[in-house]
CSV table of C-alpha atoms in Angstrom, one decimal:
chain,number,residue,atom,x,y,z
A,1,MET,CA,-22.7,49.1,27.9
A,2,GLY,CA,-25.4,51.8,27.7
A,3,MET,CA,-28.2,49.2,27.4
A,4,GLN,CA,-30.7,49.2,30.3
A,5,ILE,CA,-34.4,48.8,30.6
A,6,GLY,CA,-35.9,50.5,33.6
A,7,LEU,CA,-39.5,51.0,34.3
A,8,GLY,CA,-40.4,54.3,36.1
A,9,VAL,CA,-42.6,53.8,39.1
A,10,ALA,CA,-44.9,56.3,40.7
A,11,ASP,CA,-43.5,58.0,43.8
A,12,PHE,CA,-44.2,56.3,47.1
A,13,ASP,CA,-45.4,58.6,49.8
A,14,LEU,CA,-42.4,58.3,52.1
A,15,PRO,CA,-40.5,60.8,54.3
A,16,GLU,CA,-37.3,62.2,52.7
A,17,LYS,CA,-35.3,60.9,55.7
A,18,ALA,CA,-35.9,58.1,58.1
A,19,ASP,CA,-34.2,56.5,61.1
A,20,ILE,CA,-34.9,52.8,60.7
A,21,LEU,CA,-33.1,49.9,62.4
A,22,GLY,CA,-30.5,52.2,63.9
A,23,ASP,CA,-29.4,53.7,60.5
A,24,HIS,CA,-30.1,57.0,58.9
A,25,TRP,CA,-31.7,56.6,55.5
A,26,ILE,CA,-32.3,58.9,52.5
A,27,LYS,CA,-35.2,58.4,50.2
A,28,LYS,CA,-34.3,57.7,46.6
A,29,LYS,CA,-34.9,60.7,44.2
A,30,GLU,CA,-36.7,58.5,41.7
A,31,PHE,CA,-38.1,55.0,41.8
A,32,HIS,CA,-37.7,52.4,39.0
A,33,VAL,CA,-37.6,48.6,38.4
A,34,THR,CA,-34.6,47.4,36.3
A,35,LEU,CA,-35.5,44.6,33.9
A,36,VAL,CA,-32.3,44.6,31.8
A,37,GLY,CA,-29.0,45.8,33.2
A,38,PRO,CA,-25.2,45.5,32.7
A,39,LYS,CA,-24.7,42.6,35.2
A,40,GLN,CA,-26.8,40.3,33.0
A,41,ARG,CA,-23.9,40.4,30.5
A,42,LEU,CA,-26.2,39.8,27.6
A,43,ALA,CA,-23.7,41.1,25.0
A,44,LYS,CA,-20.9,38.8,26.3
A,45,ARG,CA,-23.2,35.8,26.3
A,46,PHE,CA,-24.4,36.7,22.8
A,47,GLN,CA,-20.8,36.9,21.6
A,48,GLU,CA,-20.0,33.5,23.1
A,49,LEU,CA,-22.8,32.1,20.8
A,50,HIS,CA,-21.4,34.0,17.9
A,51,PRO,CA,-17.6,34.0,18.2
A,52,ASP,CA,-17.2,35.4,14.7
A,53,ILE,CA,-18.5,38.8,15.7
A,54,SER,CA,-16.7,41.6,17.6
A,55,ALA,CA,-17.7,42.8,21.1
A,56,SER,CA,-19.0,46.1,19.6
A,57,VAL,CA,-21.1,44.3,17.1
A,58,SER,CA,-22.5,42.0,19.8
A,59,ARG,CA,-23.3,45.0,22.0
A,60,ARG,CA,-25.1,46.7,19.0
A,61,GLN,CA,-27.1,43.6,18.1
A,62,VAL,CA,-28.1,43.0,21.7
A,63,ARG,CA,-29.1,46.7,22.2
A,64,GLN,CA,-31.2,46.4,19.0
A,65,ALA,CA,-32.8,43.1,20.2
A,66,VAL,CA,-33.7,44.7,23.6
A,67,SER,CA,-35.1,47.8,21.9
A,68,VAL,CA,-37.2,45.9,19.3
A,69,THR,CA,-38.5,43.6,22.1
A,70,ALA,CA,-39.5,46.4,24.4
A,71,GLU,CA,-41.1,48.5,21.6
A,72,GLY,CA,-44.9,48.7,22.1
A,73,LYS,CA,-44.8,46.7,25.3
A,74,SER,CA,-46.7,47.9,28.3
A,75,PHE,CA,-45.7,46.9,31.8
A,76,SER,CA,-47.7,47.2,35.0
A,77,VAL,CA,-45.8,47.4,38.3
A,78,ARG,CA,-47.7,46.3,41.4
A,79,PRO,CA,-46.1,46.8,44.9
A,80,GLY,CA,-45.8,43.6,46.9
A,81,ASN,CA,-46.0,43.3,50.7
A,82,GLU,CA,-42.3,42.3,51.2
A,83,ILE,CA,-39.8,44.9,52.2
A,84,ARG,CA,-36.1,43.9,52.7
A,85,VAL,CA,-32.9,45.5,54.0
A,86,VAL,CA,-30.1,44.6,51.6
A,87,GLN,CA,-26.4,44.9,52.6
A,88,GLU,CA,-23.2,44.7,50.6
A,89,GLY,CA,-20.1,46.0,52.2
A,90,ASP,CA,-20.6,49.6,53.3
A,91,LYS,CA,-23.8,49.8,51.2
A,92,LYS,CA,-27.3,49.2,52.5
A,93,THR,CA,-30.6,49.8,50.9
A,94,ILE,CA,-34.3,49.2,51.7
A,95,VAL,CA,-36.2,47.7,48.8
A,96,ARG,CA,-39.8,46.8,48.2
A,97,MET,CA,-40.5,43.8,46.2
A,98,VAL,CA,-42.9,44.3,43.2
A,99,GLU,CA,-44.6,42.3,40.5
A,100,VAL,CA,-44.2,43.4,36.9
A,101,GLU,CA,-47.0,42.3,34.7
A,102,GLY,CA,-45.7,41.8,31.1
A,103,MET,CA,-42.2,41.0,32.1
A,104,GLU,CA,-42.4,37.3,31.3
A,105,ARG,CA,-43.6,37.9,27.8
A,106,PHE,CA,-40.8,40.5,27.3
A,107,PHE,CA,-38.1,38.0,28.4
A,108,GLU,CA,-39.6,35.1,26.4
A,109,GLU,CA,-39.4,37.2,23.2
A,110,LEU,CA,-35.9,38.6,24.0
A,111,GLU,CA,-34.7,35.0,24.6
A,112,ALA,CA,-36.0,33.9,21.3
A,113,ARG,CA,-34.2,36.8,19.6
A,114,LEU,CA,-30.9,36.3,21.4
A,115,GLY,CA,-30.9,32.5,21.5
A,116,PHE,CA,-30.4,31.9,25.2
A,117,PHE,CA,-32.2,31.8,28.6
A,118,ILE,CA,-32.1,35.0,30.7
A,119,ASP,CA,-32.5,34.7,34.4
A,120,ARG,CA,-35.3,37.0,35.6
A,121,PRO,CA,-34.1,39.7,38.0
A,122,PRO,CA,-35.7,40.0,41.4
A,123,THR,CA,-38.2,42.8,40.7
A,124,HIS,CA,-37.8,45.4,43.4
A,125,VAL,CA,-37.8,49.2,43.9
A,126,THR,CA,-35.1,50.7,46.0
A,127,LEU,CA,-36.8,53.0,48.5
A,128,TYR,CA,-33.9,54.2,50.7
A,129,THR,CA,-30.1,54.2,50.7
A,130,LEU,CA,-27.9,55.0,53.6
A,131,GLU,CA,-26.7,58.6,53.8
A,132,ASN,CA,-23.7,57.7,51.6
A,133,GLY,CA,-26.2,57.3,48.8
A,134,LYS,CA,-24.6,54.2,47.4
A,135,PRO,CA,-27.2,51.8,45.9
A,136,ILE,CA,-27.0,48.1,45.5
A,137,GLY,CA,-27.9,46.4,42.2
A,138,LEU,CA,-29.8,43.2,42.6
A,139,HIS,CA,-29.7,41.3,39.4
A,140,SER,CA,-30.3,37.7,40.5
A,141,LYS,CA,-32.2,35.7,43.1
A,142,ASP,CA,-28.8,34.6,44.5
A,143,GLU,CA,-27.8,38.2,45.1
A,144,LEU,CA,-31.1,38.9,46.8
A,145,GLU,CA,-30.8,35.9,49.1
A,146,ARG,CA,-27.1,36.8,50.0
């Protein structure tokens, strides 16, 4: 959909490669926290509330709502103490959970604009992937727990 809000995070001082828990890991080239991503299906949910509009109009209106809501906002990312190994099929990642100050206000305003509740994503930074480089998107607490 082309609509994503990711917060850049300063580099963690980590080795480029690491052997951890019997796997060979590669450090991510950049670190970020995703607040809004495609798996949240915001445009689809918006269109369900407004069945008279097309999918493209819904996408455009949601992109605009996200952009306007994010404008002028400042977020602060604080690393937490929890580190997890996440696995999905042949993909594995090592993530560090983080706190994002300002996120709740952003989502409250976005919800008011869109007219529906948005689950908060589990805020994390992917530190390493396996050598295959395939990341795993974590967009809900259920995905994180699985």
